Coordinates of C-alpha atoms and ligand atoms in Angstrom, one line a residue:
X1 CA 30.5 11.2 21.3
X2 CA 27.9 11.8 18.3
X3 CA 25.1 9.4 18.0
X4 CA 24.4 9.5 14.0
X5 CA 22.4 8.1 11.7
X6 CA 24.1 5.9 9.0
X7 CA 21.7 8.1 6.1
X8 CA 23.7 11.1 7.8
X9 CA 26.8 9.5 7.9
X10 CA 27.8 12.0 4.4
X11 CA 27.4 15.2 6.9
X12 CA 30.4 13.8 9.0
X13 CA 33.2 12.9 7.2
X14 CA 36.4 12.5 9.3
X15 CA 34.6 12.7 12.3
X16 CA 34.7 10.6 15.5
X17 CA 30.7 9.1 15.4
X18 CA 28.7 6.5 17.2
X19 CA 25.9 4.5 15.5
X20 CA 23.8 2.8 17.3
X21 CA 22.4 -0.1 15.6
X22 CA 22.8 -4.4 14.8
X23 CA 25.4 -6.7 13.6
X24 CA 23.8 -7.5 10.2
X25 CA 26.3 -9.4 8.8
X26 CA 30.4 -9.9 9.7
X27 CA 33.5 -11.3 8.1
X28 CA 37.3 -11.3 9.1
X29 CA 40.2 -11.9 7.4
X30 CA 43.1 -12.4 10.3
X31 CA 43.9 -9.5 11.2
X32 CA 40.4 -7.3 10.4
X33 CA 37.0 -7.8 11.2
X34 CA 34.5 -6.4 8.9
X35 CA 31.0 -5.7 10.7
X36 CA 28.2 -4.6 8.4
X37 CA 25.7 -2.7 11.0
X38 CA 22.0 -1.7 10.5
X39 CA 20.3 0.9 12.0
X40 CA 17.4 1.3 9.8
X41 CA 18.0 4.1 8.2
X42 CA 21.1 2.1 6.2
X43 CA 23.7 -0.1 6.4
X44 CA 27.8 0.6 7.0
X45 CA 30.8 -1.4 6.7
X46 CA 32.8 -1.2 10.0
X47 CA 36.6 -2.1 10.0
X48 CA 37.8 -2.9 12.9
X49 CA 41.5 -3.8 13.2
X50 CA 43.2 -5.8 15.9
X51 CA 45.7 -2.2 16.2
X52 CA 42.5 0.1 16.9
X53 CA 40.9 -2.2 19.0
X54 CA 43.3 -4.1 21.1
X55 CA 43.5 -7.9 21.1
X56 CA 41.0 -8.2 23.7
X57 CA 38.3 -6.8 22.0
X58 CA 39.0 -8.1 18.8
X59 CA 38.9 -11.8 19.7
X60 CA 35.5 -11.0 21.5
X61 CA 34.8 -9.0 18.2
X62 CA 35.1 -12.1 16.4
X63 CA 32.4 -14.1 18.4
X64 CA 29.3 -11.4 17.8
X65 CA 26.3 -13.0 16.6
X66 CA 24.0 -11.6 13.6
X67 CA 21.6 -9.2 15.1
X68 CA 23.9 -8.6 17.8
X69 CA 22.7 -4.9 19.3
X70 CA 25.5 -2.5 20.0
X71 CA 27.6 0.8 19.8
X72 CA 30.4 1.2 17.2
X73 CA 32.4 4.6 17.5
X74 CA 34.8 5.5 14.7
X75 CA 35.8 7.9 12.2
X76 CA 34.1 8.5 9.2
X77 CA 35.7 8.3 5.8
X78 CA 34.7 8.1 2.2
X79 CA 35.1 4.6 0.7
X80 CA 33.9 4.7 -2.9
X81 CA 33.5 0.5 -2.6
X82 CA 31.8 0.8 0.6
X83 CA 27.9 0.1 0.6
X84 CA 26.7 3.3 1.3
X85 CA 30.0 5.2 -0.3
X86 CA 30.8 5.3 3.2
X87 CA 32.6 3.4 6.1
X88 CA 33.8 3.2 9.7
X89 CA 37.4 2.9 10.9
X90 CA 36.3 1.3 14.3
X91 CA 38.2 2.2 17.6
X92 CA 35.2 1.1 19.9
X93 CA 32.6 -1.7 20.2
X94 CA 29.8 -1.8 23.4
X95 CA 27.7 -4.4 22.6
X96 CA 24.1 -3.6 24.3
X97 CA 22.4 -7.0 24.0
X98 CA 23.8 -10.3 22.5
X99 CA 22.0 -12.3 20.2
X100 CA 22.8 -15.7 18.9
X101 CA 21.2 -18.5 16.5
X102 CA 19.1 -15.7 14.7
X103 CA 16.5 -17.9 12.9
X104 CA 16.7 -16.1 9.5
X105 CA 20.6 -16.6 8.2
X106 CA 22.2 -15.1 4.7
X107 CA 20.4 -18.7 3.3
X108 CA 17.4 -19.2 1.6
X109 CA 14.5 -19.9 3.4
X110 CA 10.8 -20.8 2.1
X111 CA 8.1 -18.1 2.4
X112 CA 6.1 -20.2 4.7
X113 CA 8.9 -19.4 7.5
X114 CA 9.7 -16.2 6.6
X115 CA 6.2 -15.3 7.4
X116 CA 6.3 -17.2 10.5
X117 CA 9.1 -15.2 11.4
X118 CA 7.9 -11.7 10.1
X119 CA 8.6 -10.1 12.9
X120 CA 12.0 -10.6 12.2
X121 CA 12.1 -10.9 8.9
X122 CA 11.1 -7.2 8.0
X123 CA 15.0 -6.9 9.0
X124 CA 16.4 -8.1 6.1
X125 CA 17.1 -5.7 3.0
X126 CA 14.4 -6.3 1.0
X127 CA 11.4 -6.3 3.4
X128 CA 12.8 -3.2 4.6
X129 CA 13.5 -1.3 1.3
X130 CA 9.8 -2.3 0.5
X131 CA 8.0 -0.9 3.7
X132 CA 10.3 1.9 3.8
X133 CA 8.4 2.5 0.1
X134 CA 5.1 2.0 1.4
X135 CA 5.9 4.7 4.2
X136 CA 6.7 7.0 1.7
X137 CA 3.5 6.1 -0.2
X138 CA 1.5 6.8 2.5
X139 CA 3.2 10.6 3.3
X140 CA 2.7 11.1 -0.8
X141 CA -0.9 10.8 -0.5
X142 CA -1.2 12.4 2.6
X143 CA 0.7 15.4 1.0
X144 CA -1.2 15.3 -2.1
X145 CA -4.8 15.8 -0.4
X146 CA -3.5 18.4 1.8
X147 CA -1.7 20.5 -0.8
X148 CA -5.1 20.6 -2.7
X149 CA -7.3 21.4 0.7
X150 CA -8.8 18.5 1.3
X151 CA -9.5 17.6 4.9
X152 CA -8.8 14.3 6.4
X153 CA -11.8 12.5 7.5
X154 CA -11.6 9.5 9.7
X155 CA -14.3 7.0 9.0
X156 CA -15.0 4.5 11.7
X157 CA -14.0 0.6 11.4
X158 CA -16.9 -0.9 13.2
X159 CA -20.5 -0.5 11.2
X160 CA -23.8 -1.6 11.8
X161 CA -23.7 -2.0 7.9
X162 CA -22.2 -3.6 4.4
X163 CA -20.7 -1.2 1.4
X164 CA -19.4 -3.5 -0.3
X165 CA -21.5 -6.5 -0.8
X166 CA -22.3 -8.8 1.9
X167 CA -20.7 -11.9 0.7
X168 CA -17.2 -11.0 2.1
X169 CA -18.2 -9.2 5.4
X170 CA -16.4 -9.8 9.1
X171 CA -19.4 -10.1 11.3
X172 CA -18.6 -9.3 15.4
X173 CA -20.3 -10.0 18.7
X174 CA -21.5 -6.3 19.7
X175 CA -22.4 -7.0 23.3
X176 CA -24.0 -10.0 22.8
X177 CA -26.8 -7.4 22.0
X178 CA -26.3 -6.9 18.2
X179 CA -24.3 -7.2 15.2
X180 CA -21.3 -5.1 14.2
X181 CA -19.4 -5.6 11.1
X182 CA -15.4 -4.6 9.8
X183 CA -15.6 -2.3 7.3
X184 CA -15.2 -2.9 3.8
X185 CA -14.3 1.2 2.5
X186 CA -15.0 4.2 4.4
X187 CA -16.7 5.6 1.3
X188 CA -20.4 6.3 2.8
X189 CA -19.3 8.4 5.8
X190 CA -16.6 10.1 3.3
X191 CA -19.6 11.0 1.5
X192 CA -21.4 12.3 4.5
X193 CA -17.9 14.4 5.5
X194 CA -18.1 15.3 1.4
X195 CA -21.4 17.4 1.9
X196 CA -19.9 18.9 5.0
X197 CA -16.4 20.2 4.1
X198 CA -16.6 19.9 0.1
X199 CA -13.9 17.7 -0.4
X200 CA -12.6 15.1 2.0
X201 CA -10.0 12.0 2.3
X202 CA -10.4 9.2 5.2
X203 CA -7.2 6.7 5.2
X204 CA -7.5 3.6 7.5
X205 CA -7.9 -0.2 8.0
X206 CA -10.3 -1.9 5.8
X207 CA -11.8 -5.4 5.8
X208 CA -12.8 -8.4 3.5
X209 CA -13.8 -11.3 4.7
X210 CA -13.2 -12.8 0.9
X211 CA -12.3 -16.5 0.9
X212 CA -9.8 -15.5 -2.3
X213 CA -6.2 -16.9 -1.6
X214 CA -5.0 -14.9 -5.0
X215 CA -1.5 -12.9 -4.7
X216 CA -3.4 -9.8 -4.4
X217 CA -5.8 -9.9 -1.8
X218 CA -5.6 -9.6 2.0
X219 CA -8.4 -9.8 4.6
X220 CA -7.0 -6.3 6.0
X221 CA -5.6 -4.0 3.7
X222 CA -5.1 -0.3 4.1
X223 CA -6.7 2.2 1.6
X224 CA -7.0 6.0 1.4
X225 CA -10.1 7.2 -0.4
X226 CA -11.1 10.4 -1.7
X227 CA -14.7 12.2 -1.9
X228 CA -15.6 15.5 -3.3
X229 CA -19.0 17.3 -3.6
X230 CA -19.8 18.9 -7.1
X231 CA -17.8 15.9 -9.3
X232 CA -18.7 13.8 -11.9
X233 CA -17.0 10.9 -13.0
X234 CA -14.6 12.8 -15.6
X235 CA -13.3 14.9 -12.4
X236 CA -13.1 11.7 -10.4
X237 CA -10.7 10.2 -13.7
X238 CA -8.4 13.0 -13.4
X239 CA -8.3 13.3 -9.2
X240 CA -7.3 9.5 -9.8
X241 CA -4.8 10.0 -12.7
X242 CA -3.0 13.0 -11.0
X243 CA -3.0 11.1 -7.7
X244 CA -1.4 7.8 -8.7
X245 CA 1.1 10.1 -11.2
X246 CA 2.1 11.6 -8.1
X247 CA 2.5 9.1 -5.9
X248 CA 5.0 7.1 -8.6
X249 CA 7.1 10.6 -9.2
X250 CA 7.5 11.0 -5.5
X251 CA 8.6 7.2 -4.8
X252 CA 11.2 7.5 -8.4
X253 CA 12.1 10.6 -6.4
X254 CA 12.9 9.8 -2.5
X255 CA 13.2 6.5 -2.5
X256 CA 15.6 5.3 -5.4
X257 CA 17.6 3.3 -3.4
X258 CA 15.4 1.0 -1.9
X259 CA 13.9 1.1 -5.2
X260 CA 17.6 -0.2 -6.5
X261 CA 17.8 -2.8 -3.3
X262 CA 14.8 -4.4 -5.1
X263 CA 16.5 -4.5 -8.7
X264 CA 13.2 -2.6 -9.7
X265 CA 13.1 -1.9 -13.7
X266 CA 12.7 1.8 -13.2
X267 CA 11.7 2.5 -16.9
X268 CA 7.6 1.4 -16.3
X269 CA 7.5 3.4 -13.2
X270 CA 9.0 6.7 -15.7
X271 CA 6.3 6.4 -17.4
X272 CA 3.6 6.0 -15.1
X273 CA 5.0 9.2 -13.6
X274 CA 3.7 11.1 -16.8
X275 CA 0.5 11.7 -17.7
X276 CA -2.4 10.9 -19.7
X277 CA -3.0 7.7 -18.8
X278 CA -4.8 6.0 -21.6
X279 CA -8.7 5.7 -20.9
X280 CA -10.7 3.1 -22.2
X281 CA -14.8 1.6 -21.6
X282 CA -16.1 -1.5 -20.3
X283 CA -17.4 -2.3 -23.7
X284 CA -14.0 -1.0 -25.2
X285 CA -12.0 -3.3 -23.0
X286 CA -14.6 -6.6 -23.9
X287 CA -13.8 -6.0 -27.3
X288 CA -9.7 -5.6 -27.1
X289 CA -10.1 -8.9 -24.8
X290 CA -11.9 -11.3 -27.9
X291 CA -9.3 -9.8 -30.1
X292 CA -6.8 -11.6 -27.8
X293 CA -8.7 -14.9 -27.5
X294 CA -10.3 -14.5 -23.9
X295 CA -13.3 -15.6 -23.4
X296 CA -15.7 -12.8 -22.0
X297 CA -19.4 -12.1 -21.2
X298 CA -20.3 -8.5 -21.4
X299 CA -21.9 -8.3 -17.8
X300 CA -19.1 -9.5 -16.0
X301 CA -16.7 -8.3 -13.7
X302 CA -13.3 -8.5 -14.8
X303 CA -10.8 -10.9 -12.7
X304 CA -7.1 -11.2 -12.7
X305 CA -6.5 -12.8 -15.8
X306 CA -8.6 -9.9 -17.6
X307 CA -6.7 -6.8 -16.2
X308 CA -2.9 -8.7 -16.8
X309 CA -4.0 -8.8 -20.3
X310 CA -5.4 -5.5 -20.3
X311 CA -3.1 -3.5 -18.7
X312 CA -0.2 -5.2 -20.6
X313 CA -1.5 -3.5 -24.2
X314 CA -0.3 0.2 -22.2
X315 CA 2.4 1.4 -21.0
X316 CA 0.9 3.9 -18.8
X317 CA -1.7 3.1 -16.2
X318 CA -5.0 2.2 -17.6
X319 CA -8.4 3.6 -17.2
X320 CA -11.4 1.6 -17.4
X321 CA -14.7 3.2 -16.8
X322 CA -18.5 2.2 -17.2
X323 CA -18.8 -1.2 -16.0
X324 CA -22.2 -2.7 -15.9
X325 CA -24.3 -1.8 -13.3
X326 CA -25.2 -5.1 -12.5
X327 CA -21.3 -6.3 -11.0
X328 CA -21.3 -3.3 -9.5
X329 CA -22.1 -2.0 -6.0
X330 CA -25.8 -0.3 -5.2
X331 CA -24.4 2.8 -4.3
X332 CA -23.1 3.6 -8.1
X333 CA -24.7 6.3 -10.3
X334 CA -26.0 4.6 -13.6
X335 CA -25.2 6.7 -17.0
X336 CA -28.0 8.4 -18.0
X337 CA -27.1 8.1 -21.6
X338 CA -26.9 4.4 -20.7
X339 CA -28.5 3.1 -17.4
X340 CA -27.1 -0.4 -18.0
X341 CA -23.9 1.0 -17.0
X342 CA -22.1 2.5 -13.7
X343 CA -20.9 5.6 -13.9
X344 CA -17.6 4.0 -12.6
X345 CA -13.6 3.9 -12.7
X346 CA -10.9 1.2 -12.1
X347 CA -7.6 2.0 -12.6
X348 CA -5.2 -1.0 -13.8
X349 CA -1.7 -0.8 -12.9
X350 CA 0.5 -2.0 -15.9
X351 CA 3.2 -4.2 -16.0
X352 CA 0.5 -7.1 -15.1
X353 CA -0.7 -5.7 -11.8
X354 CA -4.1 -5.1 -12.6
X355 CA -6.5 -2.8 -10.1
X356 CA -5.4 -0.4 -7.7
X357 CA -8.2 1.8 -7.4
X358 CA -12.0 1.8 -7.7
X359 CA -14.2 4.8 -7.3
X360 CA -16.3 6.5 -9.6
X361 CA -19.6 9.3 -9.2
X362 CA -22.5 8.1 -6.2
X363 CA -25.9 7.8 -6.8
X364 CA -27.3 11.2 -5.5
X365 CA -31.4 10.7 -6.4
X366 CA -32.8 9.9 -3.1
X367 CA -35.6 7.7 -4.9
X368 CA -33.5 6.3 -7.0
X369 CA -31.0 5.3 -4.2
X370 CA -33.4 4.1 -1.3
X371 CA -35.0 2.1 -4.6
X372 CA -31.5 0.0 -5.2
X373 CA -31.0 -0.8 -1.7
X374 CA -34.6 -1.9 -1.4
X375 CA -34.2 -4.2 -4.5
X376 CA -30.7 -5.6 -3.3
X377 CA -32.5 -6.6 0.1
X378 CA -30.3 -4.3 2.2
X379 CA -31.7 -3.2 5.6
X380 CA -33.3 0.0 5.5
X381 CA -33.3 1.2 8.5
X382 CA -29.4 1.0 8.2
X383 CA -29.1 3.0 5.7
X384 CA -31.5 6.2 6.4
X385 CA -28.4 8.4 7.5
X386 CA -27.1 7.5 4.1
X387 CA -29.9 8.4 2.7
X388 CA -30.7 11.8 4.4
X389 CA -27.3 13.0 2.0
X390 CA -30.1 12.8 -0.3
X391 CA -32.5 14.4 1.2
X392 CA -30.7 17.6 2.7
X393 CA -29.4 19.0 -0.2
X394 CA -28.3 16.3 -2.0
X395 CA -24.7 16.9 -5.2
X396 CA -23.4 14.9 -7.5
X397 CA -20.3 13.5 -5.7
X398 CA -17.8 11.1 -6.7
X399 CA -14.3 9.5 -5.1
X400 CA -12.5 6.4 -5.1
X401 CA -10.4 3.9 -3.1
X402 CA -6.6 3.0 -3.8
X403 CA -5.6 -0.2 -2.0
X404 CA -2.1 0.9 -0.8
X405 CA -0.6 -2.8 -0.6
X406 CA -1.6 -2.9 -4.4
X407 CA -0.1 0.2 -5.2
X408 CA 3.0 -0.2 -3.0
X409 CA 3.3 -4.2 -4.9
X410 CA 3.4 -2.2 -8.1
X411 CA 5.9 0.2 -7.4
X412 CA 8.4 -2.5 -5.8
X413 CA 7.4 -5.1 -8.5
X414 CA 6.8 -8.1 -6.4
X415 CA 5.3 -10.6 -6.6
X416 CA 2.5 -10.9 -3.7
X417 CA 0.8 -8.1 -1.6
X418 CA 1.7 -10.1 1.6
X419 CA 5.1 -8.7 1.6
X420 CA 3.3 -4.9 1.3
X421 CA 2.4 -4.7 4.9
X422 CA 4.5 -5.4 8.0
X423 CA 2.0 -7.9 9.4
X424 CA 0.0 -9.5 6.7
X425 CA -3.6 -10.1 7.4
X426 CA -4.9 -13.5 5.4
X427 CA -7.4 -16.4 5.2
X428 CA -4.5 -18.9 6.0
X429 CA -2.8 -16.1 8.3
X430 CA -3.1 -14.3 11.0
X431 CA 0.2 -14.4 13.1
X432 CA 2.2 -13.0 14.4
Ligands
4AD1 O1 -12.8 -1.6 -5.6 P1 -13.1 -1.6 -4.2 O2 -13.8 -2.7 -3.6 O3 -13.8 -0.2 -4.0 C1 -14.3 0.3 -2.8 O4 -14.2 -0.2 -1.7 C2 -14.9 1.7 -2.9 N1 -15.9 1.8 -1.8 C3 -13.8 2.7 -2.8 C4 -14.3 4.1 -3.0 O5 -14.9 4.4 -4.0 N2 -14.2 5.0 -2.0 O6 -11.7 -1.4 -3.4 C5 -10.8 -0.3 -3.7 C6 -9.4 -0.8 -3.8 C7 -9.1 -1.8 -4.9 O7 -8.9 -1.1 -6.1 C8 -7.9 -2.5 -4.4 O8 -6.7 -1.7 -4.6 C9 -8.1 -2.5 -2.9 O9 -9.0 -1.5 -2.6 N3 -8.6 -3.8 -2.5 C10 -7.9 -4.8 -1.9 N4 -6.6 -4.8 -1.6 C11 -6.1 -5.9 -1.0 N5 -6.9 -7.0 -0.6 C12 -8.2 -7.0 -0.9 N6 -8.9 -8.0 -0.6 C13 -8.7 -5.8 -1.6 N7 -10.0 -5.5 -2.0 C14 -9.9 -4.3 -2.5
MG2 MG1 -13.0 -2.9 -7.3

């Protein structure tokens, strides 16, 4: 008896199979049962008649409840209205655990409960098409950093420090002896790994303690962020455009289906998958936004309102690059041609998504440097590792961050970055 996968199911046609999976849904009609079974890799349509399975095992057939787990063996044929193109002509059932009264039935249900209930609900079609998309994501950047030699670099989670402002940081109890704090972005020890191997990636938790209830942010996101010695910030555009172009080719490319399970409008996504993306500046951006009627101060940082209406004058990702320094983190490089402005990238997905990834080139003068965190009141002492990249042989150096929630929102066009991750970290949430 062959245990196979349903995605294999094509490889076995005519063949006696087991799969091994759940009841995910079930209807009769007299004398047929059909049982639609899950097994995370896809879902089949089972027949079973009361002639294959003897009237035994039909009536008990007939009493399985959803998310039932158990055994079907049968033979494999071609069924062209089938889910899948595929189904079972059932001759055996072993049911391996009963289950009845699942809480999440073919019903709506509010989101409030679904979340309660995530653990389960990650089941059901959609939340599994959209983490089986953010899977893929994750391979794709993997792949893309190691195809172009970069080495994987993993930065640590507790710091004795702040990297991205202190106003959103998770502080911790480090032994009753000191303070520890969640990181906000492995970019300073990327930086350090930078000036050791050249050019570096680290991928991993990240933390902000930001009391924003918006549909894009999460107190514990994932992001996967790039650093490499001897850039500048045009290098660090085209490392982010090339990245994010290939990421959305490899998603069009592997996972269509799911893509189709979520009724996604592939056309945007076709797009994004070619490159240039269109490049605009801080000051270009200001100006397109008073031609639309927003109200904008040069100096500030754009919100979510600003990048929906940005992003929806392109159809490709959009570039935005020299902010003002001032909204900006201490570590940026200011443009020399301009020292009012960062030396820095967003990149704004389209279709109303706004950022996905920050980054931009680091401020490498070791005066310059230990002179912005001394002004913005950050403890020295913290920060003299940092600063001894400056003082042993110190590059221009650039990277960014791409939050993979965002990114995996875009590509599945929904609605809230909550549904992103299987266990959504945020202010309001933080079970189960
Ligand atoms: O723009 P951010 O804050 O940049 C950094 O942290 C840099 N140190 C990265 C770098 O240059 N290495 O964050 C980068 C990305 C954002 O563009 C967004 O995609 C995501 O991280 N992000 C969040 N995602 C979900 N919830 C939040 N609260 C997020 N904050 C940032
Ligand atoms: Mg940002």
């Amino acid at each position: 008896m062959a245990w196979v996968y349903i995605e294999d199911l094509g490889r076995h046609l005519g063949e006696e199979v087991t799969l091994r999976g759940w009841l995910y849904n079930r209807r009769s009609s007299g004398k047929v049962h059909f049982l639609l079974v899950r097994d995370g890799t896809g879902v089949c349509q089972c027949v079973a008649g009361i002639n294959d399975l003897g009237a035994e095992a039909f009536a008990a057939a007939d009493h399985l409840g959803q998310e039932t787990s158990l055994a079907v063996t049968g033979v494999v044929r071609e069924d062209k209205r089938a889910p899948g193109g595929r189904e079972l002509t059932v001759k055996r059932i072993e049911v391996i655990a009963p289950a009845s009264d699942y809480p999440i039935t073919p019903k709506e249900h509010g989101v409030a409960f679904l979340l309660d209930q995530r653990h389960l609900w990650i089941r059901s079609s959609r939340q599994h098409a959209i983490l089986r998309v953010r899977s893929e994501v994750e391979s794709a950047c993997r792949d893309f950093f190691a195809e172009r030699g970069f080495v994987l670099f993993d930065a640590p989670i507790l710091t004795p420090t702040s990297c991205e402002g202190t106003t959103n940081l998770f502080e911790i109890d480090y032994f009753g002896e000191r303070k520890a704090y969640l990181t906000q972005s492995g970019q300073l020890y990327a930086e350090a790994g930078a000036l050791a191997f050249g050019k570096v990636y680290c991928f991993g938790p990240t933390f902000r303690a930001e009391k924003s209830k918006t549909r894009r942010h999460l107190t514990e996101f994932w992001m996967v962020e790039p650093e490499v010695a001897y850039f500048n910030l045009d290098d660090d555009m085209q490392l982010a455009e090339d990245f994010v172009a290939y990421i959305v080719a490899r998603v069009l490319e592997r996972r269509r289906e799911e893509l189709k399970t979520l009724e996604r409008d592939l056309a945007p996504l076709e797009r994004a998958a070619q490159k240039p993306y269109a490049r605009i500046t801080y000051d270009e951006a200001i100006e397109r936004l008073r031609a639309k009627g927003l109200e904008v101060k040069w100096g500030d940082d754009f919100g979510g309102d600003e990048e929906t209406a940005l992003s929806s004058e392109f159809a490709t990702p959009l570039l935005v690059h020299r902010y003002p320094a001032a909204c900006k983190p201490f570590y940026m490089k200011r443009d020399p041609a301009r020292p009012e402005l960062a030396l820095c990238v967003d990149v704004l997905a389209p279709e109303g998504y706004g950022e996905i990834i920050g980054g931009g080139q680091r401020e490498d003068d070791y005066q310059t440097l230990r002179a912005r965190i001394v002004e913005q009141r950050l403890p020295l002492e913290s920060f003299e590792w940092y600063l001894d990249l400056r003082r042993y042989g110190s590059v221009p150096h650039a990277g960014f961050g791409m939050g993979i929630e965002r990114a995996v929102s875009w590509l599945c066009g929904i609605h809230h970055v909550r549904e992103a991750v299987p266990f959504p970290r945020m202010m309001e949430r933080l079970e189960p």
